[in-house]
Amino acid sequence: MIDFRILHLQEVDSTNNYLKKYSKDNTVSEGTVILADYQKNGKGRGKNSWYSGADLNVTFSLLLRPELKTGRYFILTEFVSLAITDALKHFGIESLIKWPNDVYVGDFKIAGILIENTIVGSLITRCIVGIGINVNEEIFPAELSNPISMRSLKNKIFQKDEVIHVLLDKIRNRYNQLKKETIQTLHTEYNKNLFRRGKVSGYKHKDRIFKAELIEIDTTGVLKLKTTNGKSKQYLFGEVEMII
Ligand code: BTN
């Protein structure tokens, strides 16, 4: 069972960067959480940044030392995404996972995950799980296309400490599941909770736009589509973009 130890910082560049440096020392244990009230340079996936107004939202990074075979890396994405949907459900918010690991309510993004792994030989020895949840933010920068927060959905201010407590609890449960049960259980649930699964959406691949049905995500994180003219297609993350 994972024990959490929270280091609470007022301000940091990015909790992922901080934890990456801090956990180079192998004695820093699994379950260490770097929590920040404000990130000056919050990172999103790829070249994106992560916007979060000071003191308003939940931004933290969690250290795992999973000793997981590299081929199973996608299970880390699956368990964390599910834990966030579990936590939101606790607060009466139904959400879905947009491949690979955005959390959506309707067509709006409420949370994002940035996972950074360290691999030694064939094992993932260190995993830094960065989570940003829009909790009490009301006004987002105009360049963000579709953000939403718990506050705007429920019309009330949430206690950040409570959200963190519930989320860590859900992470603990899902991580236990990862450690104890077969990979298939989490994988099946991930697919069940997938945004627009079984629906036809527009996708952009290089400069081409096409329509396809989202069939499933496989255990390695590959997106499987069926185009409207019946062709099966497979994409790695970054190769194709769903049009919202
Ligand atoms: C994304 O949706 O692109 C991923 C966003 C991840 C944001 C979190 S906030 C806490 C942690 N520290 C960072 O710099 N990024 C992650």
PDB file of C-alpha atoms and ligand atoms in Angstrom:
ATOM      1  CA  MET A   1       0.000   0.000   0.000  1.00  0.00           C
ATOM      2  CA  ILE A   2       1.373   3.360  -0.990  1.00  0.00           C
ATOM      3  CA  ASP A   3       1.934   5.990   1.720  1.00  0.00           C
ATOM      4  CA  PHE A   4       1.811   9.605   0.666  1.00  0.00           C
ATOM      5  CA  ARG A   5       4.168  12.278   1.961  1.00  0.00           C
ATOM      6  CA  ILE A   6       3.206  15.745   0.815  1.00  0.00           C
ATOM      7  CA  LEU A   7       5.718  18.566   0.394  1.00  0.00           C
ATOM      8  CA  HIS A   8       3.710  21.734   0.028  1.00  0.00           C
ATOM      9  CA  LEU A   9       5.373  24.600  -1.861  1.00  0.00           C
ATOM     10  CA  GLN A  10       3.894  28.018  -2.430  1.00  0.00           C
ATOM     11  CA  GLU A  11       5.583  28.589  -5.740  1.00  0.00           C
ATOM     12  CA  VAL A  12       7.688  26.483  -8.077  1.00  0.00           C
ATOM     13  CA  ASP A  13       8.497  26.452 -11.812  1.00  0.00           C
ATOM     14  CA  SER A  14       6.884  23.063 -12.366  1.00  0.00           C
ATOM     15  CA  THR A  15       6.134  20.377  -9.786  1.00  0.00           C
ATOM     16  CA  ASN A  16       7.223  17.727 -12.319  1.00  0.00           C
ATOM     17  CA  ASN A  17      10.611  19.406 -12.769  1.00  0.00           C
ATOM     18  CA  TYR A  18      11.027  19.869  -9.033  1.00  0.00           C
ATOM     19  CA  LEU A  19      10.208  16.235  -8.292  1.00  0.00           C
ATOM     20  CA  LYS A  20      12.449  15.010 -11.090  1.00  0.00           C
ATOM     21  CA  LYS A  21      15.462  16.731  -9.513  1.00  0.00           C
ATOM     22  CA  TYR A  22      14.461  15.926  -5.959  1.00  0.00           C
ATOM     23  CA  SER A  23      13.922  12.202  -6.616  1.00  0.00           C
ATOM     24  CA  LYS A  24      17.282  11.650  -8.349  1.00  0.00           C
ATOM     25  CA  ASP A  25      18.335  10.534  -4.912  1.00  0.00           C
ATOM     26  CA  ASN A  26      17.014   6.973  -4.777  1.00  0.00           C
ATOM     27  CA  THR A  27      16.179   7.291  -1.092  1.00  0.00           C
ATOM     28  CA  VAL A  28      13.241   9.589  -1.921  1.00  0.00           C
ATOM     29  CA  SER A  29      10.375   7.190  -1.586  1.00  0.00           C
ATOM     30  CA  GLU A  30       7.423   6.230  -3.687  1.00  0.00           C
ATOM     31  CA  GLY A  31       4.401   8.253  -2.606  1.00  0.00           C
ATOM     32  CA  THR A  32       6.263  11.567  -2.326  1.00  0.00           C
ATOM     33  CA  VAL A  33       3.998  14.360  -3.556  1.00  0.00           C
ATOM     34  CA  ILE A  34       5.125  17.842  -4.561  1.00  0.00           C
ATOM     35  CA  LEU A  35       2.133  20.116  -4.250  1.00  0.00           C
ATOM     36  CA  ALA A  36       2.263  23.737  -5.390  1.00  0.00           C
ATOM     37  CA  ASP A  37      -0.089  26.670  -4.922  1.00  0.00           C
ATOM     38  CA  TYR A  38       1.363  28.225  -8.038  1.00  0.00           C
ATOM     39  CA  GLN A  39       3.543  27.035 -10.914  1.00  0.00           C
ATOM     40  CA  LYS A  40       5.416  29.737 -12.812  1.00  0.00           C
ATOM     41  CA  ASN A  41       6.028  27.420 -15.719  1.00  0.00           C
ATOM     42  CA  GLY A  42       3.558  24.540 -15.503  1.00  0.00           C
ATOM     43  CA  LYS A  43       4.179  21.995 -18.242  1.00  0.00           C
ATOM     44  CA  GLY A  44       1.626  20.266 -20.417  1.00  0.00           C
ATOM     45  CA  ARG A  45       2.262  17.390 -22.791  1.00  0.00           C
ATOM     46  CA  GLY A  46       4.478  18.020 -25.789  1.00  0.00           C
ATOM     47  CA  LYS A  47       5.268  21.694 -26.146  1.00  0.00           C
ATOM     48  CA  ASN A  48       2.176  22.821 -24.272  1.00  0.00           C
ATOM     49  CA  SER A  49       2.152  24.716 -21.013  1.00  0.00           C
ATOM     50  CA  TRP A  50      -0.341  24.220 -18.189  1.00  0.00           C
ATOM     51  CA  TYR A  51      -2.242  27.256 -17.023  1.00  0.00           C
ATOM     52  CA  SER A  52      -3.423  27.437 -13.437  1.00  0.00           C
ATOM     53  CA  GLY A  53      -4.170  30.652 -11.534  1.00  0.00           C
ATOM     54  CA  ALA A  54      -2.441  31.056  -8.134  1.00  0.00           C
ATOM     55  CA  ASP A  55      -4.132  29.199  -5.274  1.00  0.00           C
ATOM     56  CA  LEU A  56      -7.154  28.256  -7.334  1.00  0.00           C
ATOM     57  CA  ASN A  57      -6.549  24.723  -8.549  1.00  0.00           C
ATOM     58  CA  VAL A  58      -4.867  21.423  -7.795  1.00  0.00           C
ATOM     59  CA  THR A  59      -1.400  21.013  -9.280  1.00  0.00           C
ATOM     60  CA  PHE A  60       0.888  18.318  -7.954  1.00  0.00           C
ATOM     61  CA  SER A  61       3.334  15.612  -8.941  1.00  0.00           C
ATOM     62  CA  LEU A  62       3.519  12.165  -7.433  1.00  0.00           C
ATOM     63  CA  LEU A  63       6.540   9.891  -7.362  1.00  0.00           C
ATOM     64  CA  LEU A  64       6.096   6.203  -8.181  1.00  0.00           C
ATOM     65  CA  ARG A  65       8.762   3.567  -8.385  1.00  0.00           C
ATOM     66  CA  PRO A  66       6.707   0.920 -10.187  1.00  0.00           C
ATOM     67  CA  GLU A  67       9.403  -1.485 -11.461  1.00  0.00           C
ATOM     68  CA  LEU A  68       7.082  -2.171 -14.370  1.00  0.00           C
ATOM     69  CA  LYS A  69       8.121  -3.721 -17.686  1.00  0.00           C
ATOM     70  CA  THR A  70       8.431  -0.942 -20.268  1.00  0.00           C
ATOM     71  CA  GLY A  71       5.932  -2.686 -22.563  1.00  0.00           C
ATOM     72  CA  ARG A  72       3.262  -2.132 -19.905  1.00  0.00           C
ATOM     73  CA  TYR A  73       3.843   1.609 -19.593  1.00  0.00           C
ATOM     74  CA  PHE A  74       0.336   2.500 -20.756  1.00  0.00           C
ATOM     75  CA  ILE A  75      -1.205   0.987 -17.628  1.00  0.00           C
ATOM     76  CA  LEU A  76       0.242   3.975 -15.728  1.00  0.00           C
ATOM     77  CA  THR A  77      -1.746   6.351 -17.911  1.00  0.00           C
ATOM     78  CA  GLU A  78      -4.816   4.174 -17.465  1.00  0.00           C
ATOM     79  CA  PHE A  79      -4.755   3.942 -13.695  1.00  0.00           C
ATOM     80  CA  VAL A  80      -4.135   7.661 -13.144  1.00  0.00           C
ATOM     81  CA  SER A  81      -6.846   8.735 -15.605  1.00  0.00           C
ATOM     82  CA  LEU A  82      -9.325   6.415 -13.912  1.00  0.00           C
ATOM     83  CA  ALA A  83      -8.368   7.705 -10.453  1.00  0.00           C
ATOM     84  CA  ILE A  84      -9.174  11.258 -11.571  1.00  0.00           C
ATOM     85  CA  THR A  85     -12.564  10.224 -12.959  1.00  0.00           C
ATOM     86  CA  ASP A  86     -13.206   8.375  -9.657  1.00  0.00           C
ATOM     87  CA  ALA A  87     -12.372  11.523  -7.660  1.00  0.00           C
ATOM     88  CA  LEU A  88     -14.561  13.751  -9.819  1.00  0.00           C
ATOM     89  CA  LYS A  89     -17.410  11.275  -9.426  1.00  0.00           C
ATOM     90  CA  HIS A  90     -17.024  11.625  -5.640  1.00  0.00           C
ATOM     91  CA  PHE A  91     -17.816  15.330  -6.115  1.00  0.00           C
ATOM     92  CA  GLY A  92     -20.810  14.565  -8.327  1.00  0.00           C
ATOM     93  CA  ILE A  93     -19.031  15.193 -11.639  1.00  0.00           C
ATOM     94  CA  GLU A  94     -19.271  12.589 -14.403  1.00  0.00           C
ATOM     95  CA  SER A  95     -16.186  12.691 -16.608  1.00  0.00           C
ATOM     96  CA  LEU A  96     -14.595  10.678 -19.402  1.00  0.00           C
ATOM     97  CA  ILE A  97     -11.030  10.096 -20.536  1.00  0.00           C
ATOM     98  CA  LYS A  98      -9.949  11.607 -23.794  1.00  0.00           C
ATOM     99  CA  TRP A  99      -7.124   9.525 -25.232  1.00  0.00           C
ATOM    100  CA  PRO A 100      -4.527   9.314 -23.995  1.00  0.00           C
ATOM    101  CA  ASN A 101      -5.006  11.074 -20.669  1.00  0.00           C
ATOM    102  CA  ASP A 102      -7.086  14.207 -20.667  1.00  0.00           C
ATOM    103  CA  VAL A 103     -10.165  14.232 -18.495  1.00  0.00           C
ATOM    104  CA  TYR A 104     -13.266  15.711 -20.051  1.00  0.00           C
ATOM    105  CA  VAL A 105     -16.715  16.737 -18.922  1.00  0.00           C
ATOM    106  CA  GLY A 106     -18.870  16.966 -22.010  1.00  0.00           C
ATOM    107  CA  ASP A 107     -16.633  18.560 -24.640  1.00  0.00           C
ATOM    108  CA  PHE A 108     -14.594  20.453 -22.051  1.00  0.00           C
ATOM    109  CA  LYS A 109     -11.251  19.632 -20.451  1.00  0.00           C
ATOM    110  CA  ILE A 110     -11.209  19.596 -16.664  1.00  0.00           C
ATOM    111  CA  ALA A 111      -7.889  17.869 -15.951  1.00  0.00           C
ATOM    112  CA  GLY A 112      -4.606  16.921 -17.573  1.00  0.00           C
ATOM    113  CA  ILE A 113      -1.858  14.452 -16.768  1.00  0.00           C
ATOM    114  CA  LEU A 114       1.830  14.587 -17.595  1.00  0.00           C
ATOM    115  CA  ILE A 115       3.672  11.333 -16.957  1.00  0.00           C
ATOM    116  CA  GLU A 116       7.456  11.254 -17.210  1.00  0.00           C
ATOM    117  CA  ASN A 117       9.154   7.881 -16.896  1.00  0.00           C
ATOM    118  CA  THR A 118      12.716   6.849 -16.226  1.00  0.00           C
ATOM    119  CA  ILE A 119      13.712   3.532 -17.747  1.00  0.00           C
ATOM    120  CA  VAL A 120      16.559   1.321 -16.634  1.00  0.00           C
ATOM    121  CA  GLY A 121      17.088  -1.769 -18.781  1.00  0.00           C
ATOM    122  CA  SER A 122      13.614  -3.127 -19.441  1.00  0.00           C
ATOM    123  CA  LEU A 123      11.976  -1.590 -16.371  1.00  0.00           C
ATOM    124  CA  ILE A 124      10.242   1.675 -15.556  1.00  0.00           C
ATOM    125  CA  THR A 125      12.026   2.454 -12.339  1.00  0.00           C
ATOM    126  CA  ARG A 126      10.715   5.951 -11.722  1.00  0.00           C
ATOM    127  CA  CYS A 127       7.471   7.526 -12.801  1.00  0.00           C
ATOM    128  CA  ILE A 128       6.582  11.143 -12.175  1.00  0.00           C
ATOM    129  CA  VAL A 129       2.855  11.670 -12.430  1.00  0.00           C
ATOM    130  CA  GLY A 130       1.930  15.334 -12.806  1.00  0.00           C
ATOM    131  CA  ILE A 131      -1.734  16.168 -12.372  1.00  0.00           C
ATOM    132  CA  GLY A 132      -3.533  19.441 -12.943  1.00  0.00           C
ATOM    133  CA  ILE A 133      -7.225  19.740 -12.114  1.00  0.00           C
ATOM    134  CA  ASN A 134      -9.228  22.882 -12.727  1.00  0.00           C
ATOM    135  CA  VAL A 135     -10.924  23.284  -9.380  1.00  0.00           C
ATOM    136  CA  ASN A 136     -11.862  26.901  -8.633  1.00  0.00           C
ATOM    137  CA  GLU A 137     -10.701  28.667 -11.780  1.00  0.00           C
ATOM    138  CA  GLU A 138     -13.419  30.814 -13.327  1.00  0.00           C
ATOM    139  CA  ILE A 139     -11.721  32.768 -16.080  1.00  0.00           C
ATOM    140  CA  PHE A 140      -9.230  31.021 -18.341  1.00  0.00           C
ATOM    141  CA  PRO A 141      -6.888  32.592 -20.908  1.00  0.00           C
ATOM    142  CA  ALA A 142      -8.644  33.047 -24.243  1.00  0.00           C
ATOM    143  CA  GLU A 143      -6.148  30.849 -26.103  1.00  0.00           C
ATOM    144  CA  LEU A 144      -7.358  27.742 -24.244  1.00  0.00           C
ATOM    145  CA  SER A 145     -10.047  26.299 -26.443  1.00  0.00           C
ATOM    146  CA  ASN A 146     -12.236  24.329 -24.058  1.00  0.00           C
ATOM    147  CA  PRO A 147     -11.339  24.464 -20.347  1.00  0.00           C
ATOM    148  CA  ILE A 148     -13.837  23.939 -17.564  1.00  0.00           C
ATOM    149  CA  SER A 149     -13.558  23.785 -13.780  1.00  0.00           C
ATOM    150  CA  MET A 150     -15.326  22.020 -10.936  1.00  0.00           C
ATOM    151  CA  ARG A 151     -16.484  25.413  -9.721  1.00  0.00           C
ATOM    152  CA  SER A 152     -18.096  26.407 -12.997  1.00  0.00           C
ATOM    153  CA  LEU A 153     -19.805  23.025 -13.254  1.00  0.00           C
ATOM    154  CA  LYS A 154     -21.178  22.961  -9.734  1.00  0.00           C
ATOM    155  CA  ASN A 155     -21.470  26.676  -9.060  1.00  0.00           C
ATOM    156  CA  LYS A 156     -19.597  26.470  -5.779  1.00  0.00           C
ATOM    157  CA  ILE A 157     -16.097  26.854  -4.381  1.00  0.00           C
ATOM    158  CA  PHE A 158     -14.326  23.593  -3.537  1.00  0.00           C
ATOM    159  CA  GLN A 159     -11.850  23.089  -0.705  1.00  0.00           C
ATOM    160  CA  LYS A 160      -8.610  22.206  -2.485  1.00  0.00           C
ATOM    161  CA  ASP A 161      -7.401  20.097   0.469  1.00  0.00           C
ATOM    162  CA  GLU A 162     -10.492  17.940   0.219  1.00  0.00           C
ATOM    163  CA  VAL A 163     -10.046  17.465  -3.523  1.00  0.00           C
ATOM    164  CA  ILE A 164      -6.397  16.464  -2.974  1.00  0.00           C
ATOM    165  CA  HIS A 165      -7.313  14.084  -0.165  1.00  0.00           C
ATOM    166  CA  VAL A 166     -10.024  12.361  -2.232  1.00  0.00           C
ATOM    167  CA  LEU A 167      -7.821  12.183  -5.310  1.00  0.00           C
ATOM    168  CA  LEU A 168      -4.884  10.629  -3.441  1.00  0.00           C
ATOM    169  CA  ASP A 169      -7.244   8.089  -1.945  1.00  0.00           C
ATOM    170  CA  LYS A 170      -8.518   7.133  -5.401  1.00  0.00           C
ATOM    171  CA  ILE A 171      -4.942   6.968  -6.692  1.00  0.00           C
ATOM    172  CA  ARG A 172      -4.057   4.621  -3.828  1.00  0.00           C
ATOM    173  CA  ASN A 173      -6.968   2.321  -4.690  1.00  0.00           C
ATOM    174  CA  ARG A 174      -6.254   2.256  -8.404  1.00  0.00           C
ATOM    175  CA  TYR A 175      -2.523   1.726  -7.832  1.00  0.00           C
ATOM    176  CA  ASN A 176      -3.360  -1.237  -5.600  1.00  0.00           C
ATOM    177  CA  GLN A 177      -5.464  -2.581  -8.434  1.00  0.00           C
ATOM    178  CA  LEU A 178      -2.520  -2.172 -10.796  1.00  0.00           C
ATOM    179  CA  LYS A 179      -0.244  -4.029  -8.403  1.00  0.00           C
ATOM    180  CA  LYS A 180      -2.670  -6.836  -7.527  1.00  0.00           C
ATOM    181  CA  GLU A 181      -4.986  -7.508 -10.424  1.00  0.00           C
ATOM    182  CA  THR A 182      -4.454  -8.321 -14.034  1.00  0.00           C
ATOM    183  CA  ILE A 183      -3.642  -5.545 -16.443  1.00  0.00           C
ATOM    184  CA  GLN A 184      -6.927  -6.325 -18.192  1.00  0.00           C
ATOM    185  CA  THR A 185      -9.217  -4.989 -15.438  1.00  0.00           C
ATOM    186  CA  LEU A 186      -7.871  -1.443 -15.594  1.00  0.00           C
ATOM    187  CA  HIS A 187      -7.577  -1.612 -19.352  1.00  0.00           C
ATOM    188  CA  THR A 188     -11.223  -2.619 -19.786  1.00  0.00           C
ATOM    189  CA  GLU A 189     -12.363   0.174 -17.470  1.00  0.00           C
ATOM    190  CA  TYR A 190     -10.201   2.691 -19.284  1.00  0.00           C
ATOM    191  CA  ASN A 191     -11.899   1.793 -22.564  1.00  0.00           C
ATOM    192  CA  LYS A 192     -15.345   1.873 -20.957  1.00  0.00           C
ATOM    193  CA  ASN A 193     -14.703   5.420 -19.771  1.00  0.00           C
ATOM    194  CA  LEU A 194     -13.295   6.663 -23.037  1.00  0.00           C
ATOM    195  CA  PHE A 195     -14.496   9.942 -24.522  1.00  0.00           C
ATOM    196  CA  ARG A 196     -16.358   9.415 -27.836  1.00  0.00           C
ATOM    197  CA  ARG A 197     -15.755   5.665 -27.933  1.00  0.00           C
ATOM    198  CA  GLY A 198     -18.042   4.084 -30.529  1.00  0.00           C
ATOM    199  CA  LYS A 199     -18.768   7.506 -32.014  1.00  0.00           C
ATOM    200  CA  VAL A 200     -17.760   9.021 -35.316  1.00  0.00           C
ATOM    201  CA  SER A 201     -15.564  12.119 -34.926  1.00  0.00           C
ATOM    202  CA  GLY A 202     -13.295  14.180 -37.128  1.00  0.00           C
ATOM    203  CA  TYR A 203      -9.554  13.458 -36.936  1.00  0.00           C
ATOM    204  CA  LYS A 204      -6.588  15.373 -38.264  1.00  0.00           C
ATOM    205  CA  HIS A 205      -3.555  13.446 -39.513  1.00  0.00           C
ATOM    206  CA  LYS A 206      -0.804  15.663 -40.958  1.00  0.00           C
ATOM    207  CA  ASP A 207      -2.830  17.976 -43.230  1.00  0.00           C
ATOM    208  CA  ARG A 208      -5.670  15.569 -43.858  1.00  0.00           C
ATOM    209  CA  ILE A 209      -8.988  15.576 -42.050  1.00  0.00           C
ATOM    210  CA  PHE A 210     -11.124  12.453 -42.017  1.00  0.00           C
ATOM    211  CA  LYS A 211     -14.021  10.964 -40.125  1.00  0.00           C
ATOM    212  CA  ALA A 212     -13.772   7.745 -38.188  1.00  0.00           C
ATOM    213  CA  GLU A 213     -15.304   5.770 -35.366  1.00  0.00           C
ATOM    214  CA  LEU A 214     -13.207   5.314 -32.244  1.00  0.00           C
ATOM    215  CA  ILE A 215     -13.061   1.550 -31.721  1.00  0.00           C
ATOM    216  CA  GLU A 216     -10.699   1.222 -28.766  1.00  0.00           C
ATOM    217  CA  ILE A 217      -7.271   1.880 -27.322  1.00  0.00           C
ATOM    218  CA  ASP A 218      -5.048  -1.187 -27.109  1.00  0.00           C
ATOM    219  CA  THR A 219      -2.896  -2.120 -24.118  1.00  0.00           C
ATOM    220  CA  THR A 220       0.079  -0.282 -25.591  1.00  0.00           C
ATOM    221  CA  GLY A 221      -1.886   2.966 -25.950  1.00  0.00           C
ATOM    222  CA  VAL A 222      -2.472   2.719 -29.699  1.00  0.00           C
ATOM    223  CA  LEU A 223      -5.684   4.360 -30.951  1.00  0.00           C
ATOM    224  CA  LYS A 224      -7.792   2.101 -33.178  1.00  0.00           C
ATOM    225  CA  LEU A 225     -10.206   3.753 -35.576  1.00  0.00           C
ATOM    226  CA  LYS A 226     -12.529   2.634 -38.314  1.00  0.00           C
ATOM    227  CA  THR A 227     -12.960   5.173 -41.091  1.00  0.00           C
ATOM    228  CA  THR A 228     -16.380   5.854 -42.588  1.00  0.00           C
ATOM    229  CA  ASN A 229     -15.373   3.812 -45.634  1.00  0.00           C
ATOM    230  CA  GLY A 230     -14.646   0.826 -43.434  1.00  0.00           C
ATOM    231  CA  LYS A 231     -10.838   0.960 -43.189  1.00  0.00           C
ATOM    232  CA  SER A 232      -9.122   0.120 -39.897  1.00  0.00           C
ATOM    233  CA  LYS A 233      -6.474   2.618 -38.829  1.00  0.00           C
ATOM    234  CA  GLN A 234      -4.043   2.711 -35.914  1.00  0.00           C
ATOM    235  CA  TYR A 235      -2.258   5.713 -34.510  1.00  0.00           C
ATOM    236  CA  LEU A 236       0.259   6.441 -31.812  1.00  0.00           C
ATOM    237  CA  PHE A 237      -0.274   9.491 -29.663  1.00  0.00           C
ATOM    238  CA  GLY A 238       0.941  12.589 -31.478  1.00  0.00           C
ATOM    239  CA  GLU A 239       0.209  11.184 -34.933  1.00  0.00           C
ATOM    240  CA  VAL A 240      -3.431  12.137 -35.014  1.00  0.00           C
ATOM    241  CA  GLU A 241      -5.637  14.697 -33.318  1.00  0.00           C
ATOM    242  CA  MET A 242      -9.319  14.377 -32.593  1.00  0.00           C
ATOM    243  CA  ILE A 243     -11.267  17.455 -33.606  1.00  0.00           C
ATOM    244  CA  ILE A 244     -13.493  18.669 -30.820  1.00  0.00           C
TER     245      ILE A 244
HETATM  246  C1  BTN B   1      -1.680  18.238 -20.318  1.00  0.00           C
HETATM  247  O1  BTN B   1      -2.903  18.190 -20.304  1.00  0.00           O
HETATM  248  O2  BTN B   1      -1.060  18.631 -21.319  1.00  0.00           O
HETATM  249  C2  BTN B   1      -0.924  17.817 -19.103  1.00  0.00           C
HETATM  250  C3  BTN B   1      -1.029  18.818 -18.005  1.00  0.00           C
HETATM  251  C4  BTN B   1      -0.298  18.428 -16.747  1.00  0.00           C
HETATM  252  C5  BTN B   1      -0.236  19.570 -15.755  1.00  0.00           C
HETATM  253  C6  BTN B   1       0.359  19.171 -14.434  1.00  0.00           C
HETATM  254  S1  BTN B   1       0.162  20.417 -13.215  1.00  0.00           S
HETATM  255  C7  BTN B   1       1.228  19.558 -12.129  1.00  0.00           C
HETATM  256  C8  BTN B   1       2.336  18.971 -12.973  1.00  0.00           C
HETATM  257  N1  BTN B   1       3.431  19.893 -13.116  1.00  0.00           N
HETATM  258  C9  BTN B   1       3.566  20.334 -14.373  1.00  0.00           C
HETATM  259  O3  BTN B   1       4.410  21.161 -14.753  1.00  0.00           O
HETATM  260  N2  BTN B   1       2.653  19.755 -15.159  1.00  0.00           N
HETATM  261  C10 BTN B   1       1.828  18.822 -14.420  1.00  0.00           C
END
